[in-house]
Amino acid sequence: MDQLAVRIKLGDIQAFELFFRKYYVPLCGFTNKFLNDPEQSKEIVQEVFIKVWENRKDIDPDYPLKAFLFKIAQNASLNKLQRKKVESKYIEIYKLVYIDHKEFSVHESLLARELEDNIATAIGKLPCECKRVFELSRIEGLKYSEIANVLNISIKTVETQMSKALRSLRLELSEYLTFILIVVLLNPF
Amino acid sequence: MESQKLLERFFAGEISEKEIEILKSWLEKDPENRHIFDRENELWQETALYTRLESYKTDSAWSSISEKIGAGGNNKKEIAIQSILRHRILLAAASVALLLALGSFSLWIGSRISFKHSAALPVTIMTNDGNKAHILLADSTEVFLNSDSKLEYNGNYGIKDRVVRLSGEAFFDVSSDPGKTFQVQTDQMNITAKGTKFNVLSYDNEDRIETTLEEGEVQISIKGMDAINIKPGQQVVFFAKTREVVVRNVATDTYTSWKENKLRFNDTPFEEVMRNLSRRYNVNIEIADKELLSLRYTATFIDESIDDVMKMLKAVSPITYKIFNRTSVSDKNYLNPKIIINSRRQSVKTNNPKLI
């Protein structure tokens, strides 16, 4: 039984804060995966947490609270996505994948697992220029052309380095996934 | 690997109108392709989490959400108290250099400490929940400091006068010195003595200040009132809110036996019992059913664990309780153990599988 869930159920605000602090950022990322809009994702995630708190009496401590949280967030995001007008080709793609074909369960989500440390390690391992390109894109939010300008390299090189970075991260993740699989196999119950 | 390139360009926002059409038909073609899209999307979001994009600020998000659920003020206070505590421990450690964090009674008994002070620097001795201290002052006066208490005195204590300041609870065994009276100062009450044994309780979170005299003589002065002299076996209780003073005869060991690590209750109100347990065992106690406040206990506990104490209280009164062990919050933060007490007929059902 999940002690934290029991405490939240009984109205322990400290336990709830702990829960919030642990999952707020991953949940924002998870929500943003459907909406591709950080502001909206943030709003939805806050609403989800408020909903969990307000309905805390209905929490079932024998069911993982985290999976429950991600499930509610997924429903809320998909509702939001559904209501979105197709203003851009981008929204069209998200709708195509997530609304037209509902094939994705929370259990498959990497974001619902705790991968952050692995990601940090993986990024740390990237070769220098590759890392620089990746960070300019993901942290500073620069466009490929801007990165090319800053680093005085061609757009083609930027693209190659980005691919390289993502390939390496994918590889790290796949190792992690294999590890999970082994754990599951060793502890079937 | 053309599709991989397309996906990367899509997520990086570099994709062209023409390419997006290609991506679309690729996605429609095969469920596996949509899974690849999802995985790539997750990877993209996951790396954003690692960089903790500016827009996801947990602290400000928590303050806005805690305001909405009406928990804001409360929570901030808790954090402030925690950090003050840490600060206080450092202060005390610096001025006394030892004496603190005497975890258990056996340790406590084994570490009677005396020290001489040369400079006129003030000395502060502090105990946390669950800890006690035994202090031997320069004039051989002994002080037993209960949990969550603070004793302060000047470095020149015993030279000109003998004055200490107390918040919390302490038992004083004052050595006789006809030339210099001994004085304990608290927020609302001063106690003056020659050679005596007495107990003073003055916690910030309790409404009453209490002096219990075991031996000798003390004089009690409360601002705006006449001085009161009490005899051994008597107790003065001052209720700060109503400014009411009660002098009564008591079995003194009920009030002083904490220093022998006994917990004694004598027709003691429920809330007070719980505050005592909370200080003594360093646990947070929540009384879920306010009807329980009318209960009173008479009991003595000697060296019992908190589990045993709770079991016994449950056996003699209509309560149920649940103990939550110390929980780790994150790397360095812990929630204290917590006990939630309810009345027996309204026990909380926790196995009620239902989704929101």
Coordinates of C-alpha atoms in Angstrom, one line a residue:
Chain A
M1 CA 0.0 0.0 0.0
D2 CA 1.2 3.4 -0.9
Q3 CA 1.8 5.4 2.4
L4 CA 1.9 8.7 0.6
A5 CA -1.4 7.9 -1.0
V6 CA -2.9 7.1 2.4
R7 CA -1.6 10.3 3.9
I8 CA -3.0 12.4 1.0
K9 CA -6.3 10.6 1.3
L10 CA -6.4 11.6 4.9
G11 CA -5.8 15.2 4.0
D12 CA -2.1 15.6 4.8
I13 CA -1.1 18.7 2.9
Q14 CA 2.6 18.1 3.4
A15 CA 2.3 14.7 1.8
F16 CA 0.5 16.3 -1.1
E17 CA 3.2 18.9 -1.5
L18 CA 5.8 16.2 -1.6
F19 CA 3.8 14.4 -4.3
F20 CA 3.3 17.6 -6.2
R21 CA 7.0 18.4 -6.2
K22 CA 8.0 15.0 -7.3
Y23 CA 5.7 14.8 -10.3
Y24 CA 5.0 18.4 -11.4
V25 CA 7.8 18.6 -14.0
P26 CA 7.5 15.1 -15.4
L27 CA 3.8 15.6 -15.7
C28 CA 4.2 18.9 -17.5
G29 CA 6.4 17.1 -20.0
F30 CA 4.0 14.3 -20.4
T31 CA 1.1 16.8 -21.0
N32 CA 3.2 18.8 -23.4
K33 CA 3.7 15.7 -25.5
F34 CA 0.0 16.0 -26.5
L35 CA -0.3 19.7 -26.6
N36 CA 3.1 21.0 -27.7
D37 CA 2.3 24.2 -25.7
P38 CA 4.1 24.6 -22.4
E39 CA 1.7 27.3 -21.1
Q40 CA -1.3 25.2 -21.7
S41 CA 0.4 22.1 -20.3
K42 CA 1.2 23.9 -17.1
E43 CA -2.4 25.0 -16.7
I44 CA -3.7 21.5 -17.2
V45 CA -1.3 20.0 -14.8
Q46 CA -2.2 22.4 -12.1
E47 CA -5.9 21.6 -12.7
V48 CA -5.1 17.9 -12.5
F49 CA -3.4 18.3 -9.1
I50 CA -6.2 20.4 -7.8
K51 CA -8.6 17.7 -8.9
V52 CA -6.6 15.0 -7.2
W53 CA -6.6 17.0 -4.0
E54 CA -10.3 17.8 -4.1
N55 CA -11.2 14.2 -4.7
R56 CA -8.6 12.8 -2.3
K57 CA -11.2 10.9 -0.4
D58 CA -11.7 8.6 -3.5
I59 CA -8.0 7.7 -3.7
D60 CA -7.5 4.0 -3.7
P61 CA -4.1 3.4 -1.8
D62 CA -3.8 0.0 -3.5
Y63 CA -3.7 1.5 -6.9
P64 CA -0.5 3.4 -7.8
L65 CA -1.3 7.1 -7.3
K66 CA 1.2 8.1 -9.9
A67 CA -0.4 6.0 -12.6
F68 CA -3.7 7.5 -11.6
L69 CA -2.2 11.0 -11.9
F70 CA -0.8 10.4 -15.4
K71 CA -4.0 8.8 -16.5
I72 CA -6.1 11.9 -15.5
A73 CA -3.5 14.2 -17.1
Q74 CA -3.7 12.1 -20.3
N75 CA -7.5 12.4 -20.4
A76 CA -7.4 16.1 -19.7
S77 CA -4.8 16.7 -22.4
L78 CA -6.6 14.7 -25.0
N79 CA -9.8 16.5 -24.3
K80 CA -8.0 19.8 -24.8
L81 CA -6.3 18.6 -28.0
Q82 CA -9.7 17.4 -29.3
R83 CA -11.2 20.8 -28.8
K84 CA -8.3 22.6 -30.5
K85 CA -9.0 24.0 -34.0
V86 CA -6.6 22.8 -36.6
E87 CA -4.8 26.1 -37.1
S88 CA -1.5 24.6 -38.1
K89 CA -0.1 21.5 -39.7
Y90 CA 1.5 20.7 -36.4
I91 CA -1.8 20.4 -34.5
E92 CA -3.0 18.2 -37.4
I93 CA -0.2 15.8 -36.8
Y94 CA -0.8 15.6 -33.0
K95 CA -4.4 15.0 -33.6
L96 CA -3.7 12.3 -36.2
V97 CA -1.5 10.4 -33.8
Y98 CA -3.3 10.9 -30.5
I99 CA -6.9 11.5 -31.3
D100 CA -7.6 9.5 -34.4
H101 CA -5.8 6.5 -33.1
K102 CA -5.9 6.0 -29.4
E103 CA -3.2 3.5 -29.1
F104 CA -1.1 4.8 -26.2
S105 CA -1.4 3.8 -22.6
V106 CA 0.2 5.5 -19.7
H107 CA 2.2 2.4 -18.9
E108 CA 4.2 2.7 -22.1
S109 CA 5.2 6.3 -21.3
L110 CA 8.9 6.8 -20.6
L111 CA 7.9 10.1 -18.9
A112 CA 5.9 8.1 -16.3
R113 CA 9.1 6.3 -15.4
E114 CA 11.9 8.1 -13.6
L115 CA 14.5 8.5 -16.3
E116 CA 15.8 12.0 -15.5
D117 CA 19.1 10.9 -14.1
N118 CA 19.7 8.6 -17.1
I119 CA 19.0 11.4 -19.5
A120 CA 21.4 13.7 -17.6
T121 CA 24.1 11.1 -17.7
A122 CA 23.4 10.5 -21.4
I123 CA 23.6 14.1 -22.3
G124 CA 26.8 14.5 -20.3
K125 CA 28.3 11.7 -22.4
L126 CA 27.7 13.5 -25.7
P127 CA 30.8 14.7 -27.6
C128 CA 31.5 18.4 -27.2
E129 CA 30.1 20.0 -30.4
C130 CA 27.2 17.6 -30.4
K131 CA 26.3 18.5 -26.9
R132 CA 26.6 22.2 -27.6
V133 CA 24.2 22.0 -30.6
F134 CA 21.8 19.9 -28.7
E135 CA 21.7 22.3 -25.7
L136 CA 21.3 25.4 -28.0
S137 CA 18.3 23.7 -29.5
R138 CA 16.7 22.2 -26.4
I139 CA 17.7 24.7 -23.7
E140 CA 18.0 28.0 -25.6
G141 CA 15.3 27.1 -28.1
L142 CA 17.3 28.3 -31.1
K143 CA 16.4 27.4 -34.6
Y144 CA 18.8 25.4 -36.7
S145 CA 19.7 28.5 -38.7
E146 CA 20.4 30.4 -35.5
I147 CA 22.6 27.6 -34.1
A148 CA 24.5 27.5 -37.4
N149 CA 25.1 31.2 -37.0
V150 CA 26.2 31.1 -33.4
L151 CA 28.6 28.2 -33.9
N152 CA 29.7 29.2 -37.4
I153 CA 28.8 25.9 -38.9
S154 CA 26.4 24.9 -41.7
I155 CA 22.8 24.1 -41.1
K156 CA 23.5 20.6 -42.5
T157 CA 26.1 20.1 -39.7
V158 CA 23.6 21.3 -37.1
E159 CA 21.1 18.7 -38.3
T160 CA 23.7 15.9 -38.4
Q161 CA 24.8 16.8 -34.8
M162 CA 21.2 16.8 -33.6
S163 CA 20.5 13.4 -35.1
K164 CA 23.7 12.1 -33.5
A165 CA 22.6 13.4 -30.1
L166 CA 19.2 11.9 -30.3
R167 CA 20.5 8.6 -31.6
S168 CA 22.8 8.4 -28.6
L169 CA 20.0 9.3 -26.2
R170 CA 17.8 6.7 -27.7
L171 CA 20.5 4.1 -27.2
E172 CA 20.8 5.0 -23.5
L173 CA 17.1 4.8 -23.1
S174 CA 16.9 1.4 -24.8
E175 CA 19.5 0.1 -22.3
Y176 CA 17.3 1.4 -19.5
L177 CA 14.3 -0.3 -21.0
T178 CA 16.2 -3.6 -21.2
F179 CA 17.1 -3.2 -17.6
I180 CA 13.4 -2.7 -16.7
L181 CA 12.5 -5.8 -18.6
I182 CA 15.1 -7.8 -16.8
V183 CA 13.8 -6.6 -13.4
V184 CA 10.3 -7.5 -14.5
L185 CA 11.5 -11.0 -15.6
L186 CA 13.3 -11.6 -12.4
N187 CA 10.4 -10.5 -10.2
P188 CA 7.4 -11.8 -12.1
F189 CA 5.1 -11.1 -9.1
Chain B
M1 CA 16.1 6.4 -42.0
E2 CA 14.3 9.1 -43.9
S3 CA 11.4 9.0 -41.5
Q4 CA 13.7 9.6 -38.5
K5 CA 15.0 12.8 -40.2
L6 CA 11.4 13.9 -40.8
L7 CA 10.5 13.3 -37.1
E8 CA 13.5 15.2 -35.9
R9 CA 12.8 18.1 -38.2
F10 CA 9.2 18.1 -37.0
F11 CA 10.0 18.2 -33.3
A12 CA 12.7 20.8 -33.9
G13 CA 10.2 23.0 -35.7
E14 CA 12.2 22.8 -38.9
I15 CA 9.9 20.8 -41.1
S16 CA 8.6 22.2 -44.4
E17 CA 5.0 22.2 -45.7
K18 CA 5.9 19.5 -48.2
E19 CA 7.6 17.3 -45.7
I20 CA 4.7 17.5 -43.3
E21 CA 2.5 15.9 -45.9
I22 CA 5.0 13.1 -46.3
L23 CA 5.1 12.7 -42.5
K24 CA 1.3 12.6 -42.4
S25 CA 1.0 9.7 -44.9
W26 CA 3.8 7.9 -43.2
L27 CA 2.0 8.1 -39.9
E28 CA -1.3 7.0 -41.4
K29 CA 0.3 4.0 -43.0
D30 CA 1.2 1.9 -40.0
P31 CA 0.5 1.8 -36.2
E32 CA 4.1 1.0 -35.7
N33 CA 5.0 4.4 -37.2
R34 CA 2.7 6.1 -34.8
H35 CA 4.5 4.4 -31.9
I36 CA 7.8 5.6 -33.3
F37 CA 6.4 9.1 -33.4
D38 CA 5.2 8.7 -29.8
R39 CA 8.6 7.4 -28.6
E40 CA 10.4 10.2 -30.4
N41 CA 8.0 12.7 -28.9
E42 CA 8.6 11.3 -25.4
L43 CA 12.4 11.5 -25.9
W44 CA 12.0 15.1 -26.9
Q45 CA 9.9 16.0 -23.9
E46 CA 12.2 14.0 -21.6
T47 CA 15.2 15.9 -22.6
A48 CA 13.3 19.1 -22.0
L49 CA 12.6 18.0 -18.5
Y50 CA 16.3 17.4 -17.9
T51 CA 17.0 21.0 -18.9
R52 CA 14.0 22.1 -16.7
L53 CA 12.7 24.6 -19.1
E54 CA 12.1 28.0 -17.6
S55 CA 8.3 27.6 -17.9
Y56 CA 8.1 24.7 -15.4
K57 CA 8.9 26.4 -12.1
T58 CA 7.9 24.0 -9.4
D59 CA 8.0 26.5 -6.5
S60 CA 5.8 29.2 -8.1
A61 CA 3.5 26.5 -9.4
W62 CA 3.1 25.1 -5.8
S63 CA 2.4 28.5 -4.3
S64 CA -0.3 29.2 -6.9
I65 CA -1.8 25.7 -6.4
S66 CA -1.6 25.8 -2.6
E67 CA -3.4 29.1 -2.6
K68 CA -6.2 27.6 -4.7
I69 CA -6.6 24.7 -2.3
G70 CA -6.3 27.0 0.7
A71 CA -3.1 25.6 2.1
G72 CA -0.6 28.4 1.3
G73 CA 0.1 30.1 4.6
N74 CA 0.2 27.0 6.7
N75 CA 2.8 25.4 4.6
K76 CA 5.2 28.3 4.5
K77 CA 5.2 28.4 8.2
E78 CA 6.3 24.8 8.5
I79 CA 9.3 25.4 6.3
A80 CA 10.2 28.5 8.2
I81 CA 10.2 26.6 11.5
Q82 CA 12.3 23.9 10.0
S83 CA 15.0 26.3 8.9
I84 CA 15.0 28.3 12.2
L85 CA 15.5 25.0 14.0
R86 CA 18.5 24.2 11.9
H87 CA 19.9 27.6 12.6
R88 CA 19.2 27.3 16.3
I89 CA 21.1 24.0 16.4
L90 CA 24.1 25.6 14.9
L91 CA 24.0 28.5 17.4
A92 CA 23.8 26.2 20.3
A93 CA 26.5 24.0 19.0
A94 CA 28.7 27.0 18.6
S95 CA 28.2 28.3 22.1
V96 CA 28.2 25.1 24.1
A97 CA 30.0 22.9 21.7
L98 CA 28.4 19.8 23.0
L99 CA 25.4 18.7 24.9
L100 CA 22.9 18.5 22.1
A101 CA 21.2 15.8 20.2
L102 CA 21.4 13.3 23.1
G103 CA 19.2 10.9 21.3
S104 CA 18.0 8.5 23.9
F105 CA 17.7 8.4 27.6
S106 CA 20.7 6.0 28.1
L107 CA 22.8 8.4 26.2
W108 CA 21.4 11.3 28.1
I109 CA 22.2 9.7 31.5
G110 CA 25.6 8.8 30.3
S111 CA 26.5 12.3 29.3
R112 CA 26.2 14.5 32.3
I113 CA 28.2 17.5 31.3
S114 CA 29.6 20.3 33.3
F115 CA 31.5 23.3 32.0
K116 CA 33.1 26.4 33.2
H117 CA 32.7 29.6 31.4
S118 CA 35.3 32.4 31.3
A119 CA 33.9 35.0 29.1
A120 CA 30.7 36.9 29.7
L121 CA 29.2 35.6 26.5
P122 CA 25.6 34.5 26.7
V123 CA 25.1 30.7 26.6
T124 CA 22.1 29.1 24.9
I125 CA 21.2 25.4 25.3
M126 CA 18.6 24.0 23.1
T127 CA 16.9 20.7 22.8
N128 CA 14.8 19.3 19.9
D129 CA 11.8 17.1 20.0
G130 CA 12.8 13.7 21.3
N131 CA 16.0 15.0 23.1
K132 CA 16.7 16.2 26.6
A133 CA 19.7 17.8 28.2
H134 CA 21.3 17.7 31.7
I135 CA 23.2 20.8 32.6
L136 CA 25.4 21.5 35.6
L137 CA 25.9 25.2 36.1
A138 CA 29.0 26.8 37.7
D139 CA 27.4 27.0 41.2
S140 CA 26.5 23.2 41.0
T141 CA 22.9 24.0 40.3
E142 CA 21.5 21.2 38.1
V143 CA 19.1 21.8 35.3
F144 CA 17.2 19.0 33.5
L145 CA 16.0 20.5 30.2
N146 CA 13.0 18.7 28.6
S147 CA 12.5 18.3 24.8
D148 CA 11.9 21.3 22.6
S149 CA 13.2 23.7 25.2
K150 CA 15.7 26.5 25.5
L151 CA 17.7 27.7 28.5
E152 CA 19.8 30.9 28.3
Y153 CA 22.1 32.6 30.8
N154 CA 25.0 35.1 30.7
G155 CA 28.5 33.9 30.9
N156 CA 29.0 35.7 34.2
Y157 CA 26.2 33.5 35.8
G158 CA 27.0 33.0 39.5
I159 CA 29.4 35.8 39.8
K160 CA 27.0 38.7 40.5
D161 CA 23.7 37.0 40.3
R162 CA 22.1 33.7 39.2
V163 CA 19.6 34.4 36.4
V164 CA 18.5 32.0 33.7
R165 CA 15.8 32.4 31.0
L166 CA 13.6 29.5 30.0
S167 CA 11.2 28.6 27.3
G168 CA 9.9 25.1 27.4
E169 CA 10.2 22.9 30.4
A170 CA 13.0 22.4 33.0
F171 CA 13.5 21.0 36.4
F172 CA 15.9 22.9 38.7
D173 CA 17.8 21.6 41.6
V174 CA 19.2 24.8 42.9
S175 CA 22.3 24.7 45.1
S176 CA 22.1 26.8 48.2
D177 CA 23.8 30.2 48.2
P178 CA 22.5 32.6 50.8
G179 CA 24.1 35.6 49.1
K180 CA 22.6 35.2 45.7
T181 CA 19.0 34.3 44.9
F182 CA 18.4 32.1 41.9
Q183 CA 15.9 33.4 39.3
V184 CA 14.2 31.7 36.4
Q185 CA 12.6 34.1 33.9
T186 CA 9.9 33.1 31.5
D187 CA 7.7 35.2 29.2
Q188 CA 5.1 35.9 31.8
M189 CA 6.4 34.6 35.1
N190 CA 9.6 34.9 37.1
I191 CA 10.5 32.4 39.8
T192 CA 12.9 33.4 42.6
A193 CA 14.5 30.8 44.8
K194 CA 17.3 30.1 47.3
G195 CA 18.1 26.4 47.6
T196 CA 15.2 24.4 46.2
K197 CA 14.0 21.8 43.7
F198 CA 11.3 22.9 41.4
N199 CA 9.9 22.4 37.9
V200 CA 8.9 25.1 35.4
L201 CA 6.8 24.6 32.3
S202 CA 6.5 27.5 29.9
Y203 CA 6.1 26.3 26.3
D204 CA 5.1 28.8 23.6
N205 CA 2.5 26.5 22.3
E206 CA 0.8 25.9 25.7
D207 CA -1.5 28.5 27.2
R208 CA -0.3 27.9 30.8
I209 CA 2.9 28.5 32.7
E210 CA 3.3 26.1 35.6
T211 CA 5.7 26.0 38.5
T212 CA 5.8 23.0 40.7
L213 CA 7.8 23.0 44.0
E214 CA 9.3 19.8 45.3
E215 CA 11.5 21.1 48.1
G216 CA 12.4 24.4 49.7
E217 CA 10.8 27.7 48.9
V218 CA 10.1 29.8 45.8
Q219 CA 8.6 33.2 45.1
I220 CA 6.6 33.6 41.9
S221 CA 6.0 37.0 40.3
I222 CA 3.7 37.6 37.5
K223 CA 3.6 41.1 35.9
G224 CA 0.8 43.1 37.3
M225 CA 0.1 40.8 40.2
D226 CA 1.2 40.3 43.8
A227 CA 4.1 37.9 44.4
I228 CA 3.0 34.4 45.5
N229 CA 5.0 32.2 47.9
I230 CA 4.3 28.5 47.6
K231 CA 5.2 25.5 49.8
P232 CA 6.6 22.1 48.8
G233 CA 3.9 20.0 47.1
Q234 CA 2.2 23.1 45.7
Q235 CA 1.9 24.2 42.2
V236 CA 1.1 27.6 40.6
V237 CA -0.6 27.6 37.2
F238 CA -1.0 30.8 35.3
F239 CA -3.3 30.8 32.3
A240 CA -2.0 33.5 29.9
K241 CA -5.1 34.0 28.0
T242 CA -7.5 34.6 30.9
R243 CA -4.8 35.8 33.2
E244 CA -6.1 33.4 35.8
V245 CA -3.8 32.1 38.6
V246 CA -4.4 28.8 40.3
V247 CA -2.5 27.6 43.4
R248 CA -3.1 23.9 44.2
N249 CA -1.7 20.9 46.0
V250 CA -0.3 18.2 43.6
A251 CA 1.6 15.0 43.6
T252 CA 4.8 16.7 42.4
D253 CA 6.3 13.6 40.8
T254 CA 3.5 13.7 38.2
Y255 CA 5.1 16.9 37.0
T256 CA 8.8 16.2 37.5
S257 CA 9.2 12.5 36.6
W258 CA 9.8 13.4 32.9
K259 CA 13.5 13.8 33.9
E260 CA 13.7 10.2 34.9
N261 CA 12.2 9.4 31.5
K262 CA 8.8 8.6 32.9
L263 CA 5.7 10.1 31.4
R264 CA 3.1 10.6 34.0
F265 CA -0.4 11.8 33.5
N266 CA -2.9 12.6 36.2
D267 CA -6.3 13.3 34.9
T268 CA -4.5 15.1 32.1
P269 CA -6.6 16.4 29.1
F270 CA -6.2 14.5 25.9
E271 CA -4.6 17.3 24.0
E272 CA -2.0 17.9 26.6
V273 CA -1.1 14.2 26.6
M274 CA -0.7 14.3 22.9
R275 CA 1.5 17.3 23.0
N276 CA 3.7 15.6 25.6
L277 CA 4.0 12.5 23.4
S278 CA 4.8 14.5 20.4
R279 CA 7.6 16.3 22.2
R280 CA 8.9 13.2 23.8
Y281 CA 8.9 10.9 20.8
N282 CA 9.5 13.5 18.0
V283 CA 6.3 12.6 16.1
N284 CA 3.5 14.7 14.7
I285 CA 0.2 13.9 16.2
E286 CA -3.0 14.8 14.6
I287 CA -6.3 14.5 16.4
A288 CA -8.8 13.8 13.6
D289 CA -11.9 13.7 15.8
K290 CA -12.3 16.8 18.0
E291 CA -14.7 14.9 20.2
L292 CA -11.7 13.1 21.7
L293 CA -10.6 16.3 23.3
S294 CA -12.9 15.7 26.2
L295 CA -10.9 12.5 27.2
R296 CA -8.6 12.5 30.2
Y297 CA -5.9 10.1 31.1
T298 CA -4.2 8.9 34.2
A299 CA -1.2 6.8 33.4
T300 CA 2.5 6.4 33.9
F301 CA 4.8 5.2 31.1
I302 CA 8.4 4.2 31.8
D303 CA 10.7 3.7 28.9
E304 CA 8.0 2.5 26.6
S305 CA 8.2 2.9 22.8
I306 CA 5.6 5.2 21.2
D307 CA 4.0 2.0 19.7
D308 CA 3.5 0.6 23.1
V309 CA 2.2 3.8 24.5
M310 CA -0.4 4.1 21.7
K311 CA -1.4 0.5 22.1
M312 CA -2.1 1.1 25.8
L313 CA -4.0 4.3 25.2
K314 CA -6.1 2.4 22.6
A315 CA -6.8 -0.3 25.1
V316 CA -8.2 2.0 27.7
S317 CA -10.1 4.5 25.6
P318 CA -12.3 4.7 22.5
I319 CA -9.6 5.6 20.0
T320 CA -8.0 4.2 16.9
Y321 CA -4.8 5.4 15.4
K322 CA -2.5 4.9 12.4
I323 CA 1.2 5.4 12.6
F324 CA 3.0 6.6 9.5
N325 CA 6.7 6.1 9.6
R326 CA 9.3 8.7 8.8
T327 CA 9.0 9.2 5.0
S328 CA 11.8 10.5 2.8
V329 CA 10.6 13.4 0.7
S330 CA 13.5 13.8 -1.5
D331 CA 17.3 13.6 -1.1
K332 CA 17.6 15.4 2.2
N333 CA 14.1 16.1 3.3
Y334 CA 12.1 13.8 5.6
L335 CA 8.6 14.0 7.0
N336 CA 8.5 13.2 10.7
P337 CA 6.6 10.1 11.7
K338 CA 3.0 11.0 12.1
I339 CA 0.1 9.5 14.1
I340 CA -3.4 10.2 13.2
I341 CA -5.9 9.5 16.0
N342 CA -9.6 9.0 15.4
S343 CA -12.4 7.9 17.6
R344 CA -13.1 4.2 17.3
R345 CA -16.5 4.2 15.8
Q346 CA -15.5 6.5 13.0
S347 CA -12.5 4.7 11.8
V348 CA -11.3 5.7 8.4
K349 CA -11.8 3.3 5.6
T350 CA -8.8 3.2 3.3
N351 CA -9.7 0.4 1.0
N352 CA -12.3 1.9 -1.2
P353 CA -11.2 1.4 -4.8
K354 CA -12.7 4.1 -6.8
L355 CA -11.3 6.4 -9.4
I356 CA -12.0 10.1 -9.6

